[in-house]
XYZ file of C-alpha atoms in Angstrom:
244
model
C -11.943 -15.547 19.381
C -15.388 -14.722 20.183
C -15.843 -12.147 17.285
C -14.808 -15.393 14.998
C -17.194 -17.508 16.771
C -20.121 -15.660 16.317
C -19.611 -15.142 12.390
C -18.577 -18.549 11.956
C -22.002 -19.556 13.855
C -23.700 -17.315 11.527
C -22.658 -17.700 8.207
C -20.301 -21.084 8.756
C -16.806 -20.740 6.241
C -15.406 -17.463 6.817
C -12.418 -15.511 5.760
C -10.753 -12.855 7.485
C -8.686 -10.605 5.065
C -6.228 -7.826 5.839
C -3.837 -5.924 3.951
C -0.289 -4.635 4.323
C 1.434 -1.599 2.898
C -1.549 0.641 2.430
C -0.028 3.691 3.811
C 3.393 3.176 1.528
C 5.069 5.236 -1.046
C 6.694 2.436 -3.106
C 5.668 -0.892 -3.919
C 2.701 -3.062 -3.908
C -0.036 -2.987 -1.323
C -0.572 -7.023 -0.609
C -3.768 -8.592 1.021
C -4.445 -11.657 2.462
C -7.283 -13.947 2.839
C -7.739 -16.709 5.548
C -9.604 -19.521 6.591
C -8.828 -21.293 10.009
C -10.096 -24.596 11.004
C -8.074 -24.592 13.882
C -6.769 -22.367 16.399
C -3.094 -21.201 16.023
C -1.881 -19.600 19.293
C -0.104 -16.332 19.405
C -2.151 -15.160 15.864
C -2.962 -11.768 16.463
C -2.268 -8.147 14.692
C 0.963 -8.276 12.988
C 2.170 -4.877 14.164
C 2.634 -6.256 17.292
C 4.626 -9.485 16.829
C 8.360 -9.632 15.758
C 9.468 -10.120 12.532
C 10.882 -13.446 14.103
C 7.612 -14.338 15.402
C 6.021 -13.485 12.394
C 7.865 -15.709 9.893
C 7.206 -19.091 12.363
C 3.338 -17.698 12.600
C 3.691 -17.588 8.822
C 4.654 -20.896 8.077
C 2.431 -22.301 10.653
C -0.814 -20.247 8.787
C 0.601 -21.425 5.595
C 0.483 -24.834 6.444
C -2.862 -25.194 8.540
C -5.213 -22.524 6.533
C -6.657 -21.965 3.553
C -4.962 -18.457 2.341
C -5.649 -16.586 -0.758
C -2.985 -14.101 -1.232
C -3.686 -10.787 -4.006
C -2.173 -7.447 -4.576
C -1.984 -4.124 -6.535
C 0.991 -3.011 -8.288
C 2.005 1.162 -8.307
C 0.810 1.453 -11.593
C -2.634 -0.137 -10.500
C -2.080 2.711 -7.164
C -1.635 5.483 -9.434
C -4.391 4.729 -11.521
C -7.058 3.504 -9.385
C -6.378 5.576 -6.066
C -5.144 3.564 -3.058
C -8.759 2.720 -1.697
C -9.460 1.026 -5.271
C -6.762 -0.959 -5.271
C -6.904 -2.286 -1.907
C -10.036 -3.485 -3.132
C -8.647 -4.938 -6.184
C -5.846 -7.293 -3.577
C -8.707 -7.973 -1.792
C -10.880 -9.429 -3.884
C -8.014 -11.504 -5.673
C -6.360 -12.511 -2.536
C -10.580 -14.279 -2.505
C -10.014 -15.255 -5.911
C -6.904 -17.167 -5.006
C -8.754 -18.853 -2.245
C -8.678 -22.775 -2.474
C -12.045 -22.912 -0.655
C -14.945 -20.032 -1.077
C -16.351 -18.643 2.078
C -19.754 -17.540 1.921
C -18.614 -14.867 4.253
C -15.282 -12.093 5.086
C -14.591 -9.801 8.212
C -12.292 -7.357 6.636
C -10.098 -5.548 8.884
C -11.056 -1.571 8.040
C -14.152 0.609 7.190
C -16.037 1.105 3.959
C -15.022 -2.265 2.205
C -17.639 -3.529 0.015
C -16.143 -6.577 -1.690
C -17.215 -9.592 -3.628
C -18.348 -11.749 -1.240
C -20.670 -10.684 1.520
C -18.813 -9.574 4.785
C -18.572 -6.784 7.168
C -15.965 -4.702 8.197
C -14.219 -4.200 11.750
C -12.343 -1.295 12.526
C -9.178 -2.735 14.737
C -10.266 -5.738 13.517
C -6.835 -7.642 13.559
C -6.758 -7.145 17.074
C -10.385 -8.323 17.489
C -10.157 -11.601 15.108
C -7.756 -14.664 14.720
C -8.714 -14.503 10.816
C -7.993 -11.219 10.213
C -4.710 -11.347 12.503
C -3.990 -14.357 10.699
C -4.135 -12.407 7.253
C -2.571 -9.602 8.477
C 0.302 -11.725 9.202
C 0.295 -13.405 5.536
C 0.204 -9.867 3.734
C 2.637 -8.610 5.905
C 5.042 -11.109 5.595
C 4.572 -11.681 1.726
C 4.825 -7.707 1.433
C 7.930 -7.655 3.487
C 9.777 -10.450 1.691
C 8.652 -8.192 -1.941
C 10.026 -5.183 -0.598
C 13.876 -7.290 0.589
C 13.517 -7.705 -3.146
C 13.211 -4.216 -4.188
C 16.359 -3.645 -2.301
C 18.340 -5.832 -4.106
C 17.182 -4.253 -7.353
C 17.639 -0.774 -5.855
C 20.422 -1.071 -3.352
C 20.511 2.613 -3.105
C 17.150 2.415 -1.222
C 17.147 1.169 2.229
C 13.708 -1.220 1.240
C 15.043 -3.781 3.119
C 14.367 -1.430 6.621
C 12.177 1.420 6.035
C 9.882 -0.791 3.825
C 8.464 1.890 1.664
C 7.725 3.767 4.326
C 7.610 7.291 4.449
C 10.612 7.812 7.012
C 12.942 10.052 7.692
C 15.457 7.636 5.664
C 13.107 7.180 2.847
C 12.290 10.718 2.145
C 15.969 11.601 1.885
C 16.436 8.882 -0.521
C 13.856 10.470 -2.962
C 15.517 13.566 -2.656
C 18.777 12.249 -3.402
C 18.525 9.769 -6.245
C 15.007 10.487 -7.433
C 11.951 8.626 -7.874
C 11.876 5.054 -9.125
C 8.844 3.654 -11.368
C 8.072 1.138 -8.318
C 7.194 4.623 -6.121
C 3.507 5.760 -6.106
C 4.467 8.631 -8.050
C 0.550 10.015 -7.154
C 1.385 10.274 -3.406
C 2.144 13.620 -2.674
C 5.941 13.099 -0.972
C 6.518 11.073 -4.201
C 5.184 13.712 -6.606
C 7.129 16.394 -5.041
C 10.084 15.466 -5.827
C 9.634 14.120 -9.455
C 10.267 15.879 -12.597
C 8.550 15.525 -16.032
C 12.273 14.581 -18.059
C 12.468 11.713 -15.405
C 8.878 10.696 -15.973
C 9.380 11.002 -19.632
C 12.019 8.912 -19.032
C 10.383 6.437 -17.514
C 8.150 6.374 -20.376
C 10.439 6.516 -22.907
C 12.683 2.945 -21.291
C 9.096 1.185 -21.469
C 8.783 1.014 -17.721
C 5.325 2.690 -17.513
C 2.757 2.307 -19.260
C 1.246 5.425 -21.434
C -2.183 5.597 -19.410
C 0.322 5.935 -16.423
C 2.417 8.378 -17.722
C -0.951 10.598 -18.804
C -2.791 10.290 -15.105
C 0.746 11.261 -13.461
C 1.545 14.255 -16.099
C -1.388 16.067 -15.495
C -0.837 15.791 -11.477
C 2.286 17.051 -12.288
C 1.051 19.709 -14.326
C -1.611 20.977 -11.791
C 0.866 21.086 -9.211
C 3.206 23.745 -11.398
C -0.165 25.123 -11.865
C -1.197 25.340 -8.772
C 3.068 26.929 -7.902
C 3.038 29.291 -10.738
C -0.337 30.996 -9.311
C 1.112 30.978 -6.081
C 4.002 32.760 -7.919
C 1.768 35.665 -9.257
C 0.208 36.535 -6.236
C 3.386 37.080 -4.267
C 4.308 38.766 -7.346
C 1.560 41.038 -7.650
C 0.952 41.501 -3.951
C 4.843 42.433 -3.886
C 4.027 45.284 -6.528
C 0.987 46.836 -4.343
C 3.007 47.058 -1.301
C 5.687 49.267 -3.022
C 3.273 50.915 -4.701
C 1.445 51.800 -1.337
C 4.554 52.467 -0.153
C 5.606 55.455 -2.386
């Protein structure tokens, strides 16, 4: 692509990098990092491809690009807010580069990572790199989140993806939230309780710092309820009082 050209022109090895699963409640978000030498037809934003076409794209990328691949975990989500972390894949889906560009067009706005680049907004439909690693994180995500399912058959991973659907949000409500959920999210919060988190804590499969940042979300938001509380209460005692 043009876009590709012109950076390439400017700056010689460059990366594209893109990331999949940003806007999830569960599970990692990945990123991807790629370097193209040559021109691989039907690359383009991953959203709009098949999941059939996606896996043949993948292989092909795998086996004709450099690709650096990097992610964030939940607990790294909860921590670091979403943003953060998507920096953190980023910049270790560079790490895991075999070859260093000396520049990255990262699909997105406000990305300042460690390697000089620039962002584009659309960008994976604007770029081969980017579409390239949007395809990569995708894909890798995807095939994570078939896993999840099999740990977690109860959870429909294997369609919804971590989604926030219809599906998934019903699934929270009905068997509660797991540790790989980004209990910071607000759908996720909602609809967990501190003996679960405790829980959580207690079987080892949080860590302490975790358990801290998500208590005192949890905390604020009964806070934040119980005030609501009083003023319906109080404003409930005025109107009968105006009233006689």
């Amino acid at each position: 692509m043009k876009v590709d050209d012109f950076y390439r022109k400017e700056y010689g090895v460059v990366a594209g990098i893109d990331e999949a699963g940003r806007g999830c409640l569960a599970g990692p978000v990945v990123a991807a990092a790629v370097i193209l030498e040559y021109d691989i037809e039907e690359v383009c934003d991953s959203k709009l491809l098949t999941s059939k076409t996606r896996e043949k794209l993948f292989d092909e990328i795998m086996e004709k690009a450099a690709v650096g691949i990097g992610m964030a975990t939940p607990e790294e989500i909860d921590l670091q807010n979403i943003f953060n972390a998507t920096k953190m894949a980023m910049n270790r889906a560079l790490e895991n580069l075999p070859v260093k560009p000396s520049f990255v067009i990262i699909d997105g706005k406000g990305l300042d990572l460690g390697v000089p680049g620039t962002c584009l907004v659309g960008g994976d439909r604007k770029s081969k790199l980017i579409g390239a690693a949007s395809i990569i994180a995708k894909v890798v995500r995807d095939r994570l989140m078939e896993k999840l399912h099999d740990l977690y058959p109860e959870f429909s991973f294997h369609k919804h993806k971590g989604y926030a659907t219809k599906d998934h949000l019903n699934e929270i409500r009905l068997h509660g939230v797991l540790p790989v959920h980004r209990m910071s999210f607000r759908p996720v919060l909602e609809n967990l309780s501190r003996e679960r988190l405790e829980d959580f804590l207690e079987k080892k499969l949080i860590s302490r710092e975790r358990f801290d940042r998500i208590l005192g979300l949890l905390e604020a938001r009964e806070g934040v309820a119980f005030g609501k509380e009083r003023v319906g209460h109080n404003l409930t005692l005025f109107q009968t009082r105006g009233q006689g």
